[in-house]
Short mmCIF file of N, CA and C in Angstrom, two decimals:
data_model
loop_
_atom_site.label_atom_id
_atom_site.label_comp_id
_atom_site.label_asym_id
_atom_site.label_seq_id
_atom_site.Cartn_x
_atom_site.Cartn_y
_atom_site.Cartn_z
N MET A 1 -1.50 3.88 3.67
CA MET A 1 -2.36 3.86 2.45
C MET A 1 -3.29 5.06 2.45
N ILE A 2 -3.55 5.66 3.58
CA ILE A 2 -4.43 6.86 3.64
C ILE A 2 -3.85 8.01 2.80
N ARG A 3 -2.53 8.10 2.77
CA ARG A 3 -1.90 9.23 2.03
C ARG A 3 -1.75 8.90 0.53
N ALA A 4 -2.11 7.76 0.12
CA ALA A 4 -1.90 7.33 -1.30
C ALA A 4 -2.47 8.41 -2.21
N GLY A 5 -1.67 8.75 -3.23
CA GLY A 5 -2.10 9.68 -4.27
C GLY A 5 -1.89 11.15 -3.93
N TYR A 6 -1.57 11.48 -2.65
CA TYR A 6 -1.45 12.91 -2.30
C TYR A 6 -0.34 13.55 -3.15
N ASN A 7 -0.69 14.73 -3.71
CA ASN A 7 0.24 15.43 -4.62
C ASN A 7 0.31 16.89 -4.27
N GLY A 8 0.29 17.24 -3.02
CA GLY A 8 0.38 18.62 -2.60
C GLY A 8 -0.85 19.41 -3.04
N GLU A 9 -0.64 20.58 -3.60
CA GLU A 9 -1.77 21.42 -3.99
C GLU A 9 -2.20 21.15 -5.41
N GLU A 10 -1.56 20.24 -6.13
CA GLU A 10 -1.90 19.96 -7.55
C GLU A 10 -3.21 19.19 -7.58
N SER A 11 -3.91 19.27 -8.71
CA SER A 11 -5.21 18.63 -8.85
C SER A 11 -5.16 17.15 -9.22
N ASN A 12 -4.04 16.70 -9.75
CA ASN A 12 -3.90 15.29 -10.11
C ASN A 12 -3.23 14.50 -9.00
N SER A 13 -3.72 13.27 -8.85
CA SER A 13 -3.11 12.36 -7.84
C SER A 13 -1.99 11.55 -8.44
N TRP A 14 -1.02 11.14 -7.62
CA TRP A 14 0.02 10.22 -8.08
C TRP A 14 -0.57 8.83 -8.16
N VAL A 15 -0.25 8.13 -9.25
CA VAL A 15 -0.71 6.76 -9.41
C VAL A 15 0.47 5.88 -9.79
N PRO A 16 0.44 4.61 -9.47
CA PRO A 16 1.53 3.75 -9.90
C PRO A 16 1.60 3.58 -11.41
N PHE A 17 2.75 3.39 -11.94
CA PHE A 17 2.95 3.26 -13.37
C PHE A 17 2.10 2.14 -13.93
N GLY A 18 1.35 2.44 -15.01
CA GLY A 18 0.58 1.44 -15.71
C GLY A 18 -0.85 1.19 -15.18
N THR A 19 -1.27 1.99 -14.21
CA THR A 19 -2.61 1.80 -13.65
C THR A 19 -3.32 3.18 -13.59
N SER A 20 -4.61 3.19 -13.50
CA SER A 20 -5.34 4.44 -13.39
C SER A 20 -5.89 4.64 -11.95
N SER A 21 -5.68 3.64 -11.07
CA SER A 21 -6.14 3.74 -9.69
C SER A 21 -5.08 4.36 -8.81
N THR A 22 -5.54 5.02 -7.76
CA THR A 22 -4.61 5.61 -6.80
C THR A 22 -3.78 4.52 -6.13
N ILE A 23 -4.42 3.45 -5.71
CA ILE A 23 -3.73 2.28 -5.18
C ILE A 23 -3.90 1.14 -6.12
N TYR A 24 -2.81 0.60 -6.62
CA TYR A 24 -2.86 -0.58 -7.43
C TYR A 24 -2.93 -1.80 -6.53
N VAL A 25 -3.89 -2.66 -6.75
CA VAL A 25 -4.05 -3.92 -5.99
C VAL A 25 -3.98 -5.06 -7.02
N SER A 26 -3.08 -6.00 -6.77
CA SER A 26 -2.93 -7.16 -7.68
C SER A 26 -4.24 -7.96 -7.69
N GLN A 27 -4.37 -8.77 -8.71
CA GLN A 27 -5.54 -9.59 -8.87
C GLN A 27 -5.75 -10.52 -7.67
N SER A 28 -4.64 -11.01 -7.08
CA SER A 28 -4.74 -11.90 -5.91
C SER A 28 -4.99 -11.15 -4.64
N GLY A 29 -4.80 -9.82 -4.66
CA GLY A 29 -4.95 -9.01 -3.48
C GLY A 29 -3.80 -9.08 -2.51
N ALA A 30 -2.67 -9.70 -2.92
CA ALA A 30 -1.53 -9.86 -2.03
C ALA A 30 -0.45 -8.79 -2.24
N VAL A 31 -0.62 -7.95 -3.25
CA VAL A 31 0.33 -6.88 -3.49
C VAL A 31 -0.45 -5.60 -3.72
N ALA A 32 0.04 -4.51 -3.09
CA ALA A 32 -0.51 -3.21 -3.25
C ALA A 32 0.60 -2.20 -3.52
N GLN A 33 0.39 -1.23 -4.38
CA GLN A 33 1.39 -0.21 -4.67
C GLN A 33 0.70 1.14 -4.73
N TYR A 34 1.38 2.15 -4.18
CA TYR A 34 0.88 3.52 -4.26
C TYR A 34 2.02 4.50 -4.08
N ALA A 35 1.81 5.75 -4.36
CA ALA A 35 2.82 6.79 -4.18
C ALA A 35 2.13 8.03 -3.63
N TYR A 36 2.91 8.83 -2.95
CA TYR A 36 2.40 10.12 -2.43
C TYR A 36 3.53 11.12 -2.31
N ARG A 37 3.17 12.37 -2.27
CA ARG A 37 4.15 13.47 -2.16
C ARG A 37 4.49 13.64 -0.66
N ASP A 38 5.82 13.72 -0.40
CA ASP A 38 6.34 13.99 0.94
C ASP A 38 7.52 14.94 0.78
N ASP A 39 7.32 16.23 1.02
CA ASP A 39 8.33 17.23 0.75
C ASP A 39 9.45 17.32 1.77
N ARG A 40 9.65 16.31 2.59
CA ARG A 40 10.68 16.40 3.64
C ARG A 40 12.05 15.96 3.15
N GLY A 41 12.34 15.96 1.86
CA GLY A 41 13.65 15.57 1.35
C GLY A 41 13.80 16.04 -0.04
N GLU A 42 14.98 15.69 -0.62
CA GLU A 42 15.27 16.09 -2.00
C GLU A 42 14.45 15.31 -3.02
N ALA A 43 14.05 14.07 -2.72
CA ALA A 43 13.23 13.27 -3.61
C ALA A 43 11.85 13.23 -3.01
N PRO A 44 10.93 14.04 -3.46
CA PRO A 44 9.66 14.20 -2.73
C PRO A 44 8.58 13.14 -2.95
N ILE A 45 8.79 12.15 -3.78
CA ILE A 45 7.76 11.15 -4.02
C ILE A 45 8.14 9.87 -3.27
N GLU A 46 7.24 9.43 -2.34
CA GLU A 46 7.41 8.19 -1.60
C GLU A 46 6.62 7.13 -2.37
N ASN A 47 7.31 6.11 -2.87
CA ASN A 47 6.69 5.03 -3.55
C ASN A 47 6.67 3.83 -2.67
N VAL A 48 5.48 3.20 -2.44
CA VAL A 48 5.31 2.14 -1.46
C VAL A 48 4.70 0.90 -2.07
N VAL A 49 5.22 -0.26 -1.70
CA VAL A 49 4.63 -1.54 -2.12
C VAL A 49 4.50 -2.43 -0.91
N TRP A 50 3.27 -2.99 -0.72
CA TRP A 50 3.05 -4.04 0.27
C TRP A 50 3.04 -5.36 -0.46
N GLN A 51 3.83 -6.35 0.09
CA GLN A 51 3.93 -7.66 -0.59
C GLN A 51 3.72 -8.76 0.46
N PHE A 52 2.83 -9.66 0.17
CA PHE A 52 2.59 -10.80 1.06
C PHE A 52 3.19 -12.05 0.43
N SER A 53 3.99 -12.82 1.19
CA SER A 53 4.54 -14.10 0.75
C SER A 53 3.90 -15.20 1.62
N GLU A 54 2.99 -15.93 1.06
CA GLU A 54 2.36 -17.03 1.79
C GLU A 54 3.39 -18.11 2.18
N GLU A 55 4.31 -18.38 1.28
CA GLU A 55 5.34 -19.40 1.56
C GLU A 55 6.20 -19.05 2.76
N ALA A 56 6.58 -17.77 2.86
CA ALA A 56 7.42 -17.34 3.95
C ALA A 56 6.60 -16.89 5.14
N GLY A 57 5.32 -16.72 5.01
CA GLY A 57 4.46 -16.29 6.09
C GLY A 57 4.84 -14.86 6.53
N LYS A 58 5.10 -13.99 5.52
CA LYS A 58 5.66 -12.69 5.79
C LYS A 58 4.96 -11.61 4.99
N LEU A 59 4.72 -10.51 5.61
CA LEU A 59 4.19 -9.31 4.96
C LEU A 59 5.25 -8.24 5.00
N SER A 60 5.63 -7.74 3.81
CA SER A 60 6.72 -6.77 3.72
C SER A 60 6.16 -5.47 3.16
N ILE A 61 6.88 -4.41 3.51
CA ILE A 61 6.58 -3.11 2.95
C ILE A 61 7.87 -2.60 2.34
N CYS A 62 7.79 -2.10 1.14
CA CYS A 62 8.96 -1.61 0.40
C CYS A 62 8.74 -0.13 0.10
N ARG A 63 9.74 0.66 0.35
CA ARG A 63 9.66 2.12 0.15
C ARG A 63 10.84 2.61 -0.67
N ALA A 64 10.56 3.49 -1.61
CA ALA A 64 11.67 4.10 -2.38
C ALA A 64 11.24 5.56 -2.65
N LYS A 65 12.21 6.48 -2.40
CA LYS A 65 12.01 7.85 -2.67
C LYS A 65 12.43 8.13 -4.13
N THR A 66 11.63 8.88 -4.84
CA THR A 66 11.94 9.24 -6.22
C THR A 66 11.69 10.73 -6.41
N SER A 67 12.28 11.27 -7.46
CA SER A 67 12.07 12.71 -7.73
C SER A 67 11.01 12.79 -8.80
N ILE A 68 10.49 14.00 -8.95
CA ILE A 68 9.43 14.22 -9.93
C ILE A 68 10.06 14.47 -11.29
N SER A 69 9.54 13.83 -12.30
CA SER A 69 9.92 14.12 -13.67
C SER A 69 8.95 15.17 -14.20
N ALA A 70 9.42 16.07 -14.96
CA ALA A 70 8.59 17.12 -15.51
C ALA A 70 7.45 16.54 -16.32
N GLY A 71 6.24 16.94 -16.01
CA GLY A 71 5.05 16.54 -16.76
C GLY A 71 4.52 15.15 -16.53
N THR A 72 5.13 14.39 -15.65
CA THR A 72 4.60 13.02 -15.41
C THR A 72 3.82 12.96 -14.15
N LYS A 73 2.85 12.05 -14.06
CA LYS A 73 2.12 11.88 -12.81
C LYS A 73 2.16 10.44 -12.29
N THR A 74 2.99 9.61 -12.94
CA THR A 74 3.12 8.24 -12.48
C THR A 74 4.52 7.99 -12.01
N THR A 75 4.69 6.94 -11.22
CA THR A 75 6.00 6.62 -10.70
C THR A 75 6.15 5.07 -10.78
N ALA A 76 7.35 4.59 -11.04
CA ALA A 76 7.60 3.16 -11.15
C ALA A 76 8.29 2.68 -9.87
N TYR A 77 8.21 1.41 -9.59
CA TYR A 77 8.77 0.83 -8.39
C TYR A 77 9.79 -0.24 -8.74
N SER A 78 10.86 -0.29 -8.01
CA SER A 78 11.85 -1.34 -8.20
C SER A 78 11.92 -2.14 -6.86
N ASN A 79 11.69 -3.47 -6.89
CA ASN A 79 11.64 -4.20 -5.64
C ASN A 79 13.02 -4.50 -5.11
N SER A 80 14.05 -3.89 -5.66
CA SER A 80 15.44 -4.12 -5.21
C SER A 80 15.84 -3.23 -4.07
N THR A 81 14.96 -2.31 -3.62
CA THR A 81 15.39 -1.40 -2.57
C THR A 81 14.36 -1.30 -1.45
N GLY A 82 14.81 -1.11 -0.28
CA GLY A 82 14.01 -0.64 0.85
C GLY A 82 12.89 -1.52 1.37
N CYS A 83 13.02 -2.86 1.37
CA CYS A 83 11.98 -3.74 1.86
C CYS A 83 12.25 -4.15 3.31
N THR A 84 11.23 -4.09 4.16
CA THR A 84 11.31 -4.62 5.50
C THR A 84 10.02 -5.35 5.85
N SER A 85 10.14 -6.26 6.79
CA SER A 85 8.97 -6.98 7.23
C SER A 85 8.14 -6.12 8.14
N ILE A 86 6.80 -6.13 8.01
CA ILE A 86 5.97 -5.32 8.84
C ILE A 86 5.94 -5.89 10.25
N PHE A 87 5.93 -7.21 10.37
CA PHE A 87 5.98 -7.89 11.68
C PHE A 87 7.29 -8.59 11.82
N GLU A 88 7.73 -8.80 13.05
CA GLU A 88 8.98 -9.54 13.30
C GLU A 88 8.83 -10.99 12.70
N PRO A 89 9.55 -11.29 11.61
CA PRO A 89 9.33 -12.59 10.87
C PRO A 89 9.69 -13.82 11.70
N ASN A 90 10.59 -13.67 12.71
CA ASN A 90 10.94 -14.85 13.54
C ASN A 90 9.90 -15.15 14.58
N LEU A 91 9.04 -14.16 14.89
CA LEU A 91 8.03 -14.35 15.92
C LEU A 91 6.62 -14.49 15.39
N ILE A 92 6.30 -13.79 14.30
CA ILE A 92 4.93 -13.74 13.82
C ILE A 92 4.88 -14.30 12.37
N LYS A 93 3.95 -15.21 12.18
CA LYS A 93 3.70 -15.80 10.85
C LYS A 93 2.40 -15.18 10.32
N VAL A 94 2.48 -14.58 9.18
CA VAL A 94 1.28 -14.00 8.57
C VAL A 94 0.68 -15.07 7.64
N ASN A 95 -0.51 -15.51 8.03
CA ASN A 95 -1.19 -16.58 7.29
C ASN A 95 -1.94 -16.06 6.08
N ASP A 96 -2.46 -14.84 6.17
CA ASP A 96 -3.23 -14.29 5.10
C ASP A 96 -3.16 -12.77 5.10
N PHE A 97 -3.06 -12.20 3.95
CA PHE A 97 -3.13 -10.77 3.74
C PHE A 97 -3.89 -10.51 2.45
N SER A 98 -4.92 -9.76 2.53
CA SER A 98 -5.67 -9.49 1.30
C SER A 98 -6.23 -8.10 1.27
N LEU A 99 -6.28 -7.54 0.10
CA LEU A 99 -6.90 -6.26 -0.14
C LEU A 99 -7.92 -6.43 -1.21
N VAL A 100 -9.10 -5.87 -0.98
CA VAL A 100 -10.15 -5.82 -2.01
C VAL A 100 -10.47 -4.39 -2.22
N THR A 101 -10.51 -3.94 -3.44
CA THR A 101 -10.77 -2.55 -3.74
C THR A 101 -12.05 -2.43 -4.60
N ASN A 102 -12.81 -1.37 -4.27
CA ASN A 102 -13.98 -1.05 -5.04
C ASN A 102 -13.96 0.40 -5.33
N THR A 103 -14.52 0.82 -6.45
CA THR A 103 -14.57 2.21 -6.85
C THR A 103 -15.88 2.80 -6.38
N VAL A 104 -15.79 4.00 -5.77
CA VAL A 104 -16.90 4.77 -5.30
C VAL A 104 -16.77 6.11 -5.94
N GLY A 105 -17.83 6.63 -6.53
CA GLY A 105 -17.68 7.95 -7.16
C GLY A 105 -18.94 8.64 -7.50
N SER A 106 -18.75 9.82 -8.03
CA SER A 106 -19.82 10.68 -8.47
C SER A 106 -19.42 11.27 -9.82
N ASN A 107 -20.17 12.23 -10.30
CA ASN A 107 -19.83 12.88 -11.55
C ASN A 107 -18.52 13.68 -11.43
N SER A 108 -18.18 14.13 -10.25
CA SER A 108 -17.06 15.03 -10.08
C SER A 108 -15.78 14.35 -9.52
N ALA A 109 -15.90 13.15 -8.94
CA ALA A 109 -14.71 12.50 -8.33
C ALA A 109 -14.90 11.01 -8.24
N THR A 110 -13.78 10.28 -8.31
CA THR A 110 -13.78 8.84 -8.12
C THR A 110 -12.75 8.51 -7.03
N HIS A 111 -13.18 7.64 -6.09
CA HIS A 111 -12.32 7.27 -4.98
C HIS A 111 -12.29 5.76 -4.85
N GLN A 112 -11.31 5.22 -4.11
CA GLN A 112 -11.26 3.78 -3.88
C GLN A 112 -11.70 3.47 -2.48
N TYR A 113 -12.47 2.45 -2.32
CA TYR A 113 -12.85 1.92 -0.98
C TYR A 113 -12.06 0.66 -0.83
N ILE A 114 -11.26 0.52 0.20
CA ILE A 114 -10.32 -0.59 0.39
C ILE A 114 -10.78 -1.40 1.63
N ASN A 115 -10.81 -2.73 1.45
CA ASN A 115 -11.05 -3.67 2.55
C ASN A 115 -9.75 -4.42 2.79
N LEU A 116 -9.05 -4.25 3.90
CA LEU A 116 -7.78 -4.87 4.21
C LEU A 116 -7.99 -5.92 5.30
N THR A 117 -7.45 -7.12 5.08
CA THR A 117 -7.52 -8.20 6.09
C THR A 117 -6.14 -8.80 6.30
N ILE A 118 -5.76 -9.01 7.55
CA ILE A 118 -4.48 -9.65 7.94
C ILE A 118 -4.83 -10.69 8.99
N ASP A 119 -4.42 -11.96 8.76
CA ASP A 119 -4.50 -13.03 9.73
C ASP A 119 -3.09 -13.45 10.07
N ALA A 120 -2.75 -13.53 11.40
CA ALA A 120 -1.41 -13.89 11.81
C ALA A 120 -1.45 -14.72 13.09
N GLU A 121 -0.32 -15.40 13.33
CA GLU A 121 -0.20 -16.21 14.56
C GLU A 121 1.25 -16.15 15.07
N LEU A 122 1.47 -16.56 16.30
CA LEU A 122 2.82 -16.66 16.82
C LEU A 122 3.46 -17.93 16.23
N ARG A 123 4.69 -17.82 15.74
CA ARG A 123 5.35 -18.93 15.10
C ARG A 123 5.55 -20.09 16.10
N GLY A 124 5.84 -19.80 17.38
CA GLY A 124 6.08 -20.84 18.34
C GLY A 124 4.84 -21.38 19.02
N ASN A 125 3.70 -20.69 18.81
CA ASN A 125 2.45 -21.09 19.47
C ASN A 125 1.27 -20.70 18.56
N PRO A 126 0.91 -21.53 17.59
CA PRO A 126 -0.12 -21.17 16.64
C PRO A 126 -1.53 -20.95 17.27
N SER A 127 -1.66 -21.39 18.53
CA SER A 127 -2.96 -21.13 19.19
C SER A 127 -3.19 -19.70 19.56
N VAL A 128 -2.05 -18.90 19.49
CA VAL A 128 -2.18 -17.45 19.71
C VAL A 128 -2.21 -16.82 18.33
N PHE A 129 -3.40 -16.36 17.95
CA PHE A 129 -3.58 -15.79 16.60
C PHE A 129 -4.46 -14.54 16.68
N SER A 130 -4.44 -13.82 15.62
CA SER A 130 -5.27 -12.64 15.52
C SER A 130 -5.69 -12.41 14.10
N SER A 131 -6.84 -11.75 13.93
CA SER A 131 -7.29 -11.38 12.61
C SER A 131 -7.71 -9.91 12.68
N LEU A 132 -7.28 -9.17 11.70
CA LEU A 132 -7.55 -7.74 11.66
C LEU A 132 -8.18 -7.40 10.32
N THR A 133 -9.27 -6.66 10.39
CA THR A 133 -9.94 -6.18 9.17
C THR A 133 -10.19 -4.70 9.32
N ARG A 134 -9.85 -3.91 8.29
CA ARG A 134 -10.06 -2.50 8.27
C ARG A 134 -10.61 -2.10 6.93
N GLN A 135 -11.50 -1.14 6.93
CA GLN A 135 -12.03 -0.58 5.71
C GLN A 135 -11.75 0.90 5.72
N PHE A 136 -11.36 1.45 4.55
CA PHE A 136 -11.12 2.87 4.48
C PHE A 136 -11.28 3.36 3.06
N MET A 137 -11.52 4.66 2.96
CA MET A 137 -11.71 5.34 1.69
C MET A 137 -10.43 6.14 1.39
N VAL A 138 -9.97 5.95 0.15
CA VAL A 138 -8.82 6.69 -0.35
C VAL A 138 -9.34 8.00 -0.96
N ARG A 139 -9.09 9.10 -0.29
CA ARG A 139 -9.70 10.37 -0.73
C ARG A 139 -8.91 11.11 -1.79
N ASN A 140 -7.66 10.71 -2.06
CA ASN A 140 -6.83 11.38 -3.06
C ASN A 140 -7.01 10.72 -4.41
N GLY A 141 -8.25 10.45 -4.79
CA GLY A 141 -8.49 9.74 -6.04
C GLY A 141 -8.55 10.66 -7.24
N GLN A 142 -8.82 10.10 -8.35
CA GLN A 142 -8.83 10.85 -9.62
C GLN A 142 -10.17 11.56 -9.83
#
């Protein structure tokens, strides 16, 4: 997520289709989408979606490479490609995943401040659990 919005030397950040934020966070906080430039291939835009399924106890990340369309700064995502579980789903049950986003800015720039929380446990032994919270600033904002 730290690379979200990166667009090389250009002044505009990449944003998900239909949103003005560098990282789109669903109202529930269980889905996040962002894109960034990665010139290591023929399709230089990496489009990423994080998806939490409470029913399955699973956190997935989906990635799709896309090419740049002339004059556009947004990219769309199709959930039909490139999804993998972040944690081994047979061993680890994700009980909660949430993202909370706030806007931080000045007259010259606007950035997102993200609060990420993950709670998980071992599927065979729920007494072994962990909670992770991280906060970070997305610097490739508008």
